[in-house]
Coordinates of C-alpha atoms in Angstrom, one line a residue:
M1 CA -2.4 5.5 -44.8
K2 CA -2.1 7.1 -48.3
N3 CA 0.8 9.7 -48.5
N4 CA 1.0 12.6 -51.1
K5 CA 4.3 13.7 -52.7
S6 CA 7.7 13.5 -51.0
V7 CA 9.2 16.7 -49.1
Q8 CA 12.8 17.7 -49.1
L9 CA 13.4 19.3 -45.5
E10 CA 17.0 20.8 -46.0
G11 CA 16.8 24.5 -44.7
T12 CA 13.2 24.1 -43.5
H13 CA 12.0 25.0 -40.2
V14 CA 10.5 21.7 -38.6
Y15 CA 8.5 20.5 -35.4
V16 CA 8.7 16.9 -34.4
A17 CA 5.7 15.0 -33.1
P18 CA 5.5 13.5 -30.4
A19 CA 7.9 14.3 -27.7
T20 CA 8.8 10.7 -27.3
P21 CA 12.2 8.6 -27.5
A22 CA 11.1 7.9 -31.0
G23 CA 10.5 11.3 -31.8
K24 CA 13.7 12.7 -30.2
V25 CA 15.6 10.0 -32.3
L26 CA 13.7 11.3 -35.6
A27 CA 14.7 15.1 -34.6
E28 CA 18.6 14.3 -34.3
E29 CA 17.9 12.2 -38.0
L30 CA 16.3 15.4 -39.3
K31 CA 19.1 17.6 -38.0
A32 CA 21.6 15.5 -39.9
Q33 CA 19.5 16.0 -42.9
G34 CA 20.0 19.6 -42.7
A35 CA 16.5 20.7 -41.3
H36 CA 16.2 23.2 -38.7
V37 CA 14.5 21.6 -35.8
E38 CA 12.7 24.2 -33.5
G39 CA 11.2 21.5 -31.0
F40 CA 8.3 19.1 -30.6
V41 CA 4.7 19.3 -30.8
D42 CA 2.8 17.2 -28.1
N43 CA -0.7 17.6 -26.3
L44 CA 0.4 15.6 -23.6
K45 CA 3.6 16.9 -22.5
T46 CA 4.8 20.3 -21.5
G47 CA 8.2 21.9 -21.7
D48 CA 10.7 24.6 -22.7
N49 CA 10.7 23.3 -26.4
I50 CA 7.5 21.6 -26.6
V51 CA 4.5 23.4 -28.4
N52 CA 1.1 22.1 -27.1
D53 CA -1.4 24.2 -29.8
P54 CA -0.3 23.7 -33.4
T55 CA -1.8 26.8 -34.3
L56 CA 0.8 28.7 -32.7
L57 CA 3.3 27.7 -35.2
A58 CA 4.3 29.5 -38.5
P59 CA 2.2 28.5 -41.7
E60 CA 5.6 27.7 -43.3
D61 CA 6.7 25.6 -40.4
Y62 CA 6.3 21.6 -40.9
I63 CA 5.4 19.2 -38.0
V64 CA 6.8 15.9 -39.0
V65 CA 5.3 12.9 -37.1
A66 CA 7.4 9.8 -36.2
E67 CA 6.6 6.3 -37.5
G68 CA 4.5 4.1 -35.2
A69 CA 1.2 2.4 -34.4
Y70 CA -0.6 5.9 -33.7
Q71 CA 0.9 8.0 -36.5
E72 CA -2.6 8.4 -38.2
V73 CA -4.1 9.1 -35.1
I74 CA -1.7 11.8 -34.4
C75 CA -1.8 13.4 -37.7
S76 CA -5.8 13.4 -37.7
T77 CA -5.6 15.1 -34.3
L78 CA -3.1 17.5 -35.3
V79 CA -5.3 18.6 -38.3
Q80 CA -8.4 18.6 -36.0
R81 CA -6.6 21.2 -33.3
G82 CA -5.9 23.5 -36.0
A83 CA -2.7 22.4 -38.1
L84 CA -2.9 23.1 -41.9
A85 CA -3.0 19.8 -43.6
P86 CA 0.0 20.2 -46.0
Q87 CA 2.0 21.4 -42.8
V88 CA 1.9 17.8 -41.5
L89 CA 4.3 15.1 -42.8
T90 CA 4.7 11.4 -42.1
V91 CA 7.9 9.0 -42.2
H92 CA 7.8 5.8 -43.4
Q93 CA 10.8 3.8 -43.7
G94 CA 12.9 6.9 -44.0
H95 CA 10.5 8.6 -46.5
I96 CA 8.8 11.8 -45.7
S97 CA 5.7 12.9 -47.5
Q98 CA 2.7 14.9 -46.9
F99 CA 0.1 13.4 -44.8
H100 CA -3.3 13.0 -46.5
Y101 CA -6.4 13.8 -44.6
S102 CA -8.9 11.8 -46.2
W103 CA -12.9 12.1 -46.4
R104 CA -12.8 8.9 -44.4
L105 CA -10.9 10.7 -41.5
R106 CA -13.1 13.7 -41.9
L107 CA -16.1 11.8 -41.6
K108 CA -14.8 9.9 -38.4
N109 CA -14.0 13.3 -36.9
L110 CA -17.2 14.5 -37.3
I111 CA -18.9 11.4 -35.7
H112 CA -16.7 11.9 -32.9
Q113 CA -17.7 15.4 -32.3
A114 CA -21.5 14.6 -32.5
E115 CA -20.7 11.7 -30.0
I116 CA -19.1 14.2 -27.6
L117 CA -22.4 16.3 -27.8
V118 CA -24.8 13.7 -27.2
L119 CA -22.7 12.0 -24.4
S120 CA -22.3 15.5 -22.9
G121 CA -26.0 16.2 -22.9
L122 CA -26.7 12.8 -21.4
I123 CA -24.2 13.0 -18.7
S124 CA -25.6 16.4 -17.5
L125 CA -29.2 14.9 -17.6
I126 CA -28.4 11.7 -15.4
A127 CA -26.3 13.7 -13.0
N128 CA -28.9 16.2 -12.5
L129 CA -31.8 14.1 -12.2
A130 CA -30.1 11.3 -10.2
P131 CA -27.2 12.6 -8.4
S132 CA -25.2 10.4 -5.8
R133 CA -23.5 11.1 -2.7
R134 CA -20.7 8.5 -3.2
V135 CA -17.1 9.3 -3.8
V136 CA -15.5 7.6 -6.7
Y137 CA -11.7 6.8 -6.6
Y138 CA -11.2 6.2 -10.2
T139 CA -8.1 4.0 -11.4
E140 CA -7.2 2.5 -14.8
K141 CA -4.5 -0.3 -15.5
F142 CA -3.1 -0.4 -11.9
I143 CA -4.1 1.3 -8.8
D144 CA -1.5 3.7 -7.4
N145 CA -0.7 3.9 -3.9
N146 CA -2.6 7.3 -2.8
T147 CA -5.8 6.1 -4.4
L148 CA -5.7 2.7 -2.8
V149 CA -4.7 3.8 0.8
A150 CA -7.4 6.6 0.5
W151 CA -10.2 4.5 -0.8
Q152 CA -9.4 1.6 1.7
Y153 CA -9.3 4.5 4.6
H154 CA -12.5 6.3 3.2
C155 CA -14.5 2.7 3.2
T156 CA -13.3 1.8 6.7
M157 CA -15.0 5.1 7.6
A158 CA -18.0 5.2 5.4
P159 CA -18.1 2.1 3.2
E160 CA -21.8 3.4 1.9
R161 CA -20.0 6.6 0.5
A162 CA -16.9 5.4 -1.2
I163 CA -16.4 3.4 -4.4
L164 CA -13.5 2.4 -6.5
V165 CA -14.1 2.5 -10.3
S166 CA -11.4 0.7 -12.8
K167 CA -10.8 0.0 -16.1
N168 CA -8.6 -3.1 -15.8
I169 CA -8.5 -4.3 -12.4
S170 CA -10.8 -6.9 -11.1
T171 CA -9.1 -8.2 -7.7
I172 CA -6.7 -6.4 -5.4
S173 CA -4.6 -8.4 -2.8
G174 CA -5.9 -8.1 0.7
N175 CA -9.0 -5.9 -0.4
S176 CA -12.6 -6.5 1.0
Y177 CA -14.2 -4.1 -0.8
P178 CA -16.0 -4.2 -4.3
I179 CA -14.3 -3.0 -7.1
H180 CA -16.7 -1.9 -10.3
S181 CA -15.5 -1.9 -13.8
I182 CA -15.9 1.3 -16.0
D183 CA -17.1 -1.2 -18.6
T184 CA -20.3 -1.9 -17.1
L185 CA -23.1 0.2 -16.7
A186 CA -22.9 0.2 -13.1
G187 CA -19.4 1.5 -13.2
K188 CA -20.2 4.2 -15.9
L189 CA -23.1 5.3 -13.9
A190 CA -21.3 5.7 -10.6
L191 CA -18.6 7.7 -12.6
I192 CA -21.5 9.8 -14.2
R193 CA -23.3 10.2 -11.0
A194 CA -20.1 11.0 -8.4
K195 CA -20.5 13.3 -5.7
C196 CA -16.9 13.9 -6.6
V197 CA -14.4 11.7 -8.4
V198 CA -10.7 11.4 -6.8
I199 CA -7.6 10.7 -9.2
D200 CA -3.9 10.5 -9.0
H201 CA -2.9 10.0 -12.8
E202 CA -4.0 11.9 -15.6
Y203 CA -6.6 9.9 -17.9
H204 CA -8.0 10.4 -21.1
G205 CA -10.8 8.9 -23.0
K206 CA -14.3 9.9 -24.5
L207 CA -16.5 9.2 -21.4
F208 CA -13.8 10.2 -18.9
D209 CA -13.1 13.6 -20.5
V210 CA -16.8 14.5 -20.4
V211 CA -17.2 13.5 -16.8
R212 CA -14.4 15.7 -16.1
S213 CA -15.8 18.7 -17.4
K214 CA -18.9 18.0 -15.4
R215 CA -18.4 16.6 -12.1
P216 CA -16.0 17.8 -9.1
F217 CA -12.8 16.1 -9.4
I218 CA -9.8 15.8 -6.9
Q219 CA -6.3 15.3 -8.6
I220 CA -3.6 13.9 -6.0
F221 CA -0.8 13.9 -8.6
H222 CA 1.9 11.1 -8.2
G223 CA 4.0 13.1 -5.7
L224 CA 6.3 16.3 -5.2
P225 CA 8.4 16.1 -8.5
Y226 CA 12.2 16.7 -8.7
K227 CA 11.9 16.5 -12.5
F228 CA 9.2 18.6 -14.5
L229 CA 6.0 17.0 -15.1
A230 CA 3.7 17.2 -18.0
G231 CA 0.8 18.5 -16.0
N232 CA -2.5 19.3 -17.7
K233 CA -2.4 22.7 -18.0
H234 CA -2.7 22.6 -22.0
F235 CA -6.2 20.7 -21.6
K236 CA -9.0 23.3 -21.8
H237 CA -11.5 21.0 -20.7
I238 CA -9.9 20.5 -17.3
N239 CA -10.7 22.8 -14.2
D240 CA -10.5 20.3 -11.3
R241 CA -12.1 21.4 -8.2
V242 CA -9.0 20.6 -6.0
F243 CA -5.5 19.9 -6.6
I244 CA -3.8 18.1 -3.7
S245 CA -0.2 17.7 -2.5
S246 CA 2.0 17.4 0.4
S247 CA 3.9 21.0 0.0
D248 CA 2.6 24.6 0.3
Y249 CA 6.0 25.2 -1.4
F250 CA 5.3 23.5 -4.3
N251 CA 1.5 24.5 -4.4
E252 CA 2.7 28.2 -4.5
L253 CA 5.6 28.0 -7.0
F254 CA 5.0 24.9 -9.5
F255 CA 1.6 22.9 -9.4
P256 CA -0.5 26.0 -10.6
R257 CA 1.7 26.3 -13.6
L258 CA 1.3 22.8 -14.4
F259 CA -2.2 21.7 -13.4
R260 CA -5.7 23.6 -13.9
A261 CA -7.5 23.6 -10.6
E262 CA -9.7 26.0 -8.3
R263 CA -7.8 25.5 -5.5
Y264 CA -4.1 24.1 -4.4
L265 CA -4.4 22.5 -0.6
A266 CA -1.4 20.7 1.0
L267 CA -3.1 18.1 2.9
G268 CA -0.5 15.4 2.2
Y269 CA -0.5 12.3 0.4
P270 CA -2.4 9.3 1.5
R271 CA 0.4 6.8 0.9
N272 CA 2.8 8.7 3.3
D273 CA 0.4 8.0 6.5
V274 CA 2.6 5.0 6.8
F275 CA 5.5 7.2 8.0
L276 CA 3.3 8.5 11.1
Q277 CA 1.6 5.4 12.0
S278 CA 2.3 2.1 13.8
P279 CA 2.4 -1.1 11.9
A280 CA -1.1 -2.2 13.0
E281 CA -2.5 1.3 11.9
R282 CA -1.0 1.2 8.4
C283 CA -3.1 0.2 5.3
W284 CA -1.6 -3.3 4.2
V285 CA -3.7 -4.0 1.1
N286 CA -1.9 -4.7 -1.7
T287 CA 1.3 -5.9 0.0
P288 CA 2.7 -9.4 0.3
T289 CA 1.1 -10.1 3.5
E290 CA 2.3 -13.6 4.0
Q291 CA 5.5 -12.1 4.5
L292 CA 6.2 -8.9 6.8
P293 CA 8.9 -6.5 7.0
Q294 CA 9.8 -7.5 10.8
G295 CA 10.1 -11.3 9.8
L296 CA 12.7 -10.3 7.0
I297 CA 14.5 -8.2 9.4
E298 CA 14.7 -10.9 12.3
R299 CA 16.1 -13.4 9.5
R300 CA 18.5 -11.1 7.4
G301 CA 18.8 -7.8 9.4
Q302 CA 17.8 -4.3 9.1
L303 CA 16.0 -3.3 5.9
W304 CA 17.7 -1.2 2.9
V305 CA 15.3 -0.2 0.1
Y306 CA 16.6 0.8 -3.4
M307 CA 14.0 2.5 -5.5
P308 CA 15.5 4.1 -8.5
T309 CA 13.3 6.5 -10.8
F310 CA 12.5 5.2 -14.3
R311 CA 14.7 6.4 -17.2
D312 CA 12.6 7.5 -20.2
N313 CA 14.4 5.1 -22.7
G314 CA 13.5 2.0 -20.5
A315 CA 17.1 1.0 -20.8
F316 CA 18.3 -0.9 -17.8
E317 CA 21.6 -2.1 -16.4
M318 CA 22.0 -2.5 -12.7
P319 CA 24.2 0.1 -11.7
F320 CA 26.1 -1.6 -9.0
S321 CA 27.4 -5.3 -8.6
L322 CA 24.8 -7.6 -6.9
E323 CA 27.3 -10.0 -5.6
K324 CA 29.3 -6.9 -3.8
M325 CA 26.4 -5.6 -2.5
Q326 CA 25.4 -9.3 -1.1
S327 CA 28.7 -9.4 0.4
L328 CA 28.1 -5.8 2.2
C329 CA 24.9 -7.1 3.5
E330 CA 26.6 -10.1 5.0
Q331 CA 29.0 -8.0 6.4
T332 CA 26.7 -5.6 7.9
K333 CA 23.8 -8.0 8.6
R334 CA 21.5 -6.0 6.4
S335 CA 19.1 -6.9 3.9
L336 CA 18.1 -4.9 0.5
V337 CA 14.7 -5.0 -1.2
L338 CA 14.8 -3.6 -4.9
K339 CA 11.6 -1.9 -6.0
F340 CA 11.5 -1.1 -9.6
H341 CA 9.3 0.4 -12.3
P342 CA 7.1 -2.4 -13.9
F343 CA 9.4 -2.3 -17.2
V344 CA 12.7 -2.7 -15.4
A345 CA 11.2 -5.3 -13.1
K346 CA 10.4 -7.2 -16.3
Q347 CA 14.1 -7.2 -17.3
V348 CA 15.1 -8.3 -13.9
I349 CA 12.5 -11.2 -13.7
Q350 CA 13.7 -12.5 -17.0
M351 CA 17.5 -12.1 -16.2
F352 CA 17.3 -14.3 -13.0
E353 CA 14.3 -16.5 -14.5
L354 CA 12.1 -15.6 -11.5
E355 CA 8.9 -17.1 -10.7
G356 CA 6.0 -16.3 -8.3
V357 CA 6.9 -12.5 -8.2
E358 CA 3.5 -11.0 -9.1
E359 CA 2.5 -11.0 -5.4
H360 CA 5.6 -12.2 -3.5
I361 CA 8.9 -11.0 -2.3
V362 CA 11.4 -13.2 -4.0
A363 CA 15.3 -13.4 -3.0
L364 CA 17.5 -13.3 -6.0
P365 CA 19.3 -16.5 -6.9
G366 CA 22.6 -16.8 -4.9
L367 CA 21.8 -13.6 -3.2
P368 CA 19.5 -14.7 0.0
N369 CA 19.9 -10.8 1.2
I370 CA 18.7 -9.1 -1.7
F371 CA 14.9 -9.4 -2.7
L372 CA 12.6 -8.2 -5.4
Y373 CA 9.3 -6.7 -4.4
P374 CA 6.4 -7.2 -6.5
T375 CA 6.3 -4.1 -8.9
R376 CA 2.7 -3.7 -8.7
M377 CA 2.2 -3.7 -5.0
N378 CA 2.2 -1.3 -2.4
I379 CA 5.8 -0.7 -0.9
Y380 CA 5.1 1.9 1.5
P381 CA 4.2 0.0 4.5
W382 CA 7.4 -1.9 4.1
L383 CA 9.2 1.3 3.3
A384 CA 8.3 2.9 6.8
D385 CA 10.1 -0.3 8.6
A386 CA 13.2 0.4 6.4
E387 CA 16.4 1.9 8.0
L388 CA 17.7 3.4 4.9
L389 CA 16.4 4.4 1.4
I390 CA 18.6 4.3 -1.6
T391 CA 17.4 6.5 -4.4
D392 CA 18.5 8.8 -7.2
Y393 CA 15.9 11.2 -8.7
S394 CA 12.9 9.8 -7.6
S395 CA 9.7 11.8 -5.6
V396 CA 10.0 9.1 -3.1
A397 CA 12.7 11.1 -1.5
F398 CA 10.3 13.7 -0.6
D399 CA 8.0 11.3 0.9
F400 CA 10.6 9.6 2.9
L401 CA 11.6 12.7 4.8
L402 CA 8.5 12.1 7.0
A403 CA 10.5 8.7 8.0
D404 CA 13.0 10.7 9.5
K405 CA 15.5 8.2 8.6
P406 CA 18.7 8.3 6.6
M407 CA 18.8 8.3 2.7
V408 CA 21.8 7.8 0.1
F409 CA 21.5 9.5 -3.2
F410 CA 22.9 7.2 -5.9
Q411 CA 23.2 9.5 -9.1
H412 CA 25.6 7.4 -11.3
D413 CA 24.0 8.8 -14.5
Y414 CA 23.4 12.5 -13.6
D415 CA 24.7 14.2 -16.7
T416 CA 23.1 11.8 -19.0
Y417 CA 19.7 12.0 -16.9
Y418 CA 19.7 16.0 -16.7
Q419 CA 20.6 15.9 -20.6
N420 CA 17.5 13.8 -21.4
R421 CA 15.3 15.2 -18.7
G422 CA 16.2 18.8 -18.6
A423 CA 16.2 21.0 -15.5
F424 CA 14.7 20.2 -12.3
T425 CA 12.0 21.9 -10.4
V426 CA 14.7 22.5 -7.1
P427 CA 18.5 22.4 -6.9
T428 CA 20.2 19.3 -5.6
E429 CA 20.6 20.6 -2.1
D430 CA 16.8 21.1 -1.9
F431 CA 16.0 17.6 -3.0
A432 CA 19.1 15.4 -1.5
A433 CA 18.9 15.4 2.2
G434 CA 21.6 12.8 2.3
P435 CA 25.0 11.7 0.9
V436 CA 25.3 12.0 -3.0
V437 CA 27.2 9.3 -4.5
K438 CA 28.1 8.9 -8.1
N439 CA 29.9 5.4 -8.6
E440 CA 29.7 1.8 -7.0
S441 CA 32.6 2.4 -4.7
E442 CA 31.1 5.6 -3.4
L443 CA 27.8 3.9 -2.9
F444 CA 29.3 0.7 -0.9
A445 CA 31.8 2.9 1.1
C446 CA 28.6 5.3 2.2
L447 CA 26.6 2.3 3.0
A448 CA 29.2 0.5 5.1
Q449 CA 29.9 3.7 7.1
I450 CA 26.3 4.4 8.0
A451 CA 26.0 0.6 8.9
E452 CA 29.0 0.5 11.0
S453 CA 28.6 4.2 12.7
G454 CA 25.0 4.1 13.1
A455 CA 25.2 7.8 12.8
D456 CA 22.6 9.9 11.3
T457 CA 24.5 13.0 10.5
E458 CA 21.9 14.3 7.9
R459 CA 19.0 14.6 10.1
G460 CA 19.1 18.5 10.6
K461 CA 19.1 18.9 7.0
R462 CA 16.2 16.7 6.5
I463 CA 14.5 19.0 9.2
K464 CA 15.4 22.0 7.6
L465 CA 14.2 20.7 4.3
I466 CA 10.6 19.9 5.8
E467 CA 10.4 23.4 7.0
K468 CA 11.5 25.0 3.6
L469 CA 9.4 23.1 1.4
K470 CA 6.4 23.5 4.0
I471 CA 5.8 19.6 4.0
R472 CA 2.6 18.6 5.9
T473 CA 3.4 16.1 8.8
E474 CA -0.2 15.3 9.6
L475 CA -2.0 12.2 8.6
A476 CA -3.5 12.9 4.9
C477 CA -6.4 10.7 4.6
P478 CA -8.7 12.0 7.4
Q479 CA -8.1 15.5 5.7
L480 CA -9.1 14.2 2.4
V481 CA -12.1 12.3 3.4
A482 CA -13.3 15.7 5.3
L483 CA -12.6 17.6 2.2
T484 CA -14.8 15.3 0.0
R485 CA -17.7 16.0 2.4
E486 CA -17.3 19.8 2.0
I487 CA -17.5 19.4 -1.9
E488 CA -21.1 20.0 -3.3

């Protein structure tokens, strides 16, 4: 990528793009060089110091784009969205210079815009001439639990009316229904002709973005957030038919500020139906079915589950001694299942040189009561049989309220996490419906006390929190399928 003259930023007002860990490092470096860093420019995120629209910046403000594989794409997109080309600067090996918006990039953008216009007209034509009555459940690199459970339930009720379209998934453990690739003509036509499309993530792409502006979408985004989410409010082409959560409280106060939709309904999250079902009624697809929770409980004792949230920097260090945890599990006749984010699980797998962990629960070497759960598989049917949940800042804590069982909040890095993520959506007392512990000693003492006494001292707090947050306590899947029938 060709760059123009070098630029000195001392005393100037600058914004950094994107709002990623690399961007945050660059911001600190620019501050050290004497620049006045006002915030970040990022069209995929929201926050108090994040600008989505580059035209809101003053003409004399600079946008410095961090070095990386997508630097040229980010720079081009900024100019296409209204930034002045001289405003956009690049960093290469510590050298800061003006971005060169070449004729090649200009032509590429014109071709892209023409393709969008043609695609938009074609999609409208196909959808109008050959509309489908099928509901498309859409996913990409992996299938999250809300989409999985809702799709499976819909297929059991009306298999001719539900279809899964995926970008990178060909098989799912325990699944008996077809999976259609978006890379095939059949997959593309299914998406284009869909009666409506159900998603639980924010996806972007040429075809997907155009379809989203043309067909009814139902968004079931992740879960109730303790930490603020990026949302999609800054994408003008989005106006989903319905946004679904499990809480009227969040639907009234938070989600309309973050997500575009015509309606916000508290129907519940499909993955949480397990907490209201018997084991025989639960969806066990995409779980290690050769080993069921009851078998582990009979061999190793009541089940504890540790599910920490992902740290943005990707760094991982086990916050407690596994050896001490093994001793505690032996003393109290308990077993512990670890469920990590894929990035963290990869580090644990390498650390212990584990094999066969993609679809199997594996005991850690020398720690027979501690198990690693497959990171891409659905743990919720197991979570429903757990005696206790250990977490920190994860939205799973809101889900587990429906289990009506104890939780322990191990917030060993609260100050650092708060500094990196910013303000939370609700005060700690409206999230942590259980004891909050700050270090290993407090964690082990708390777990030992709960195991020995068997007392559930926080149940009243959980009940009050469900009432305050107006969390739905009915099965979600039947309501979701009924909603898809209503949409025209």
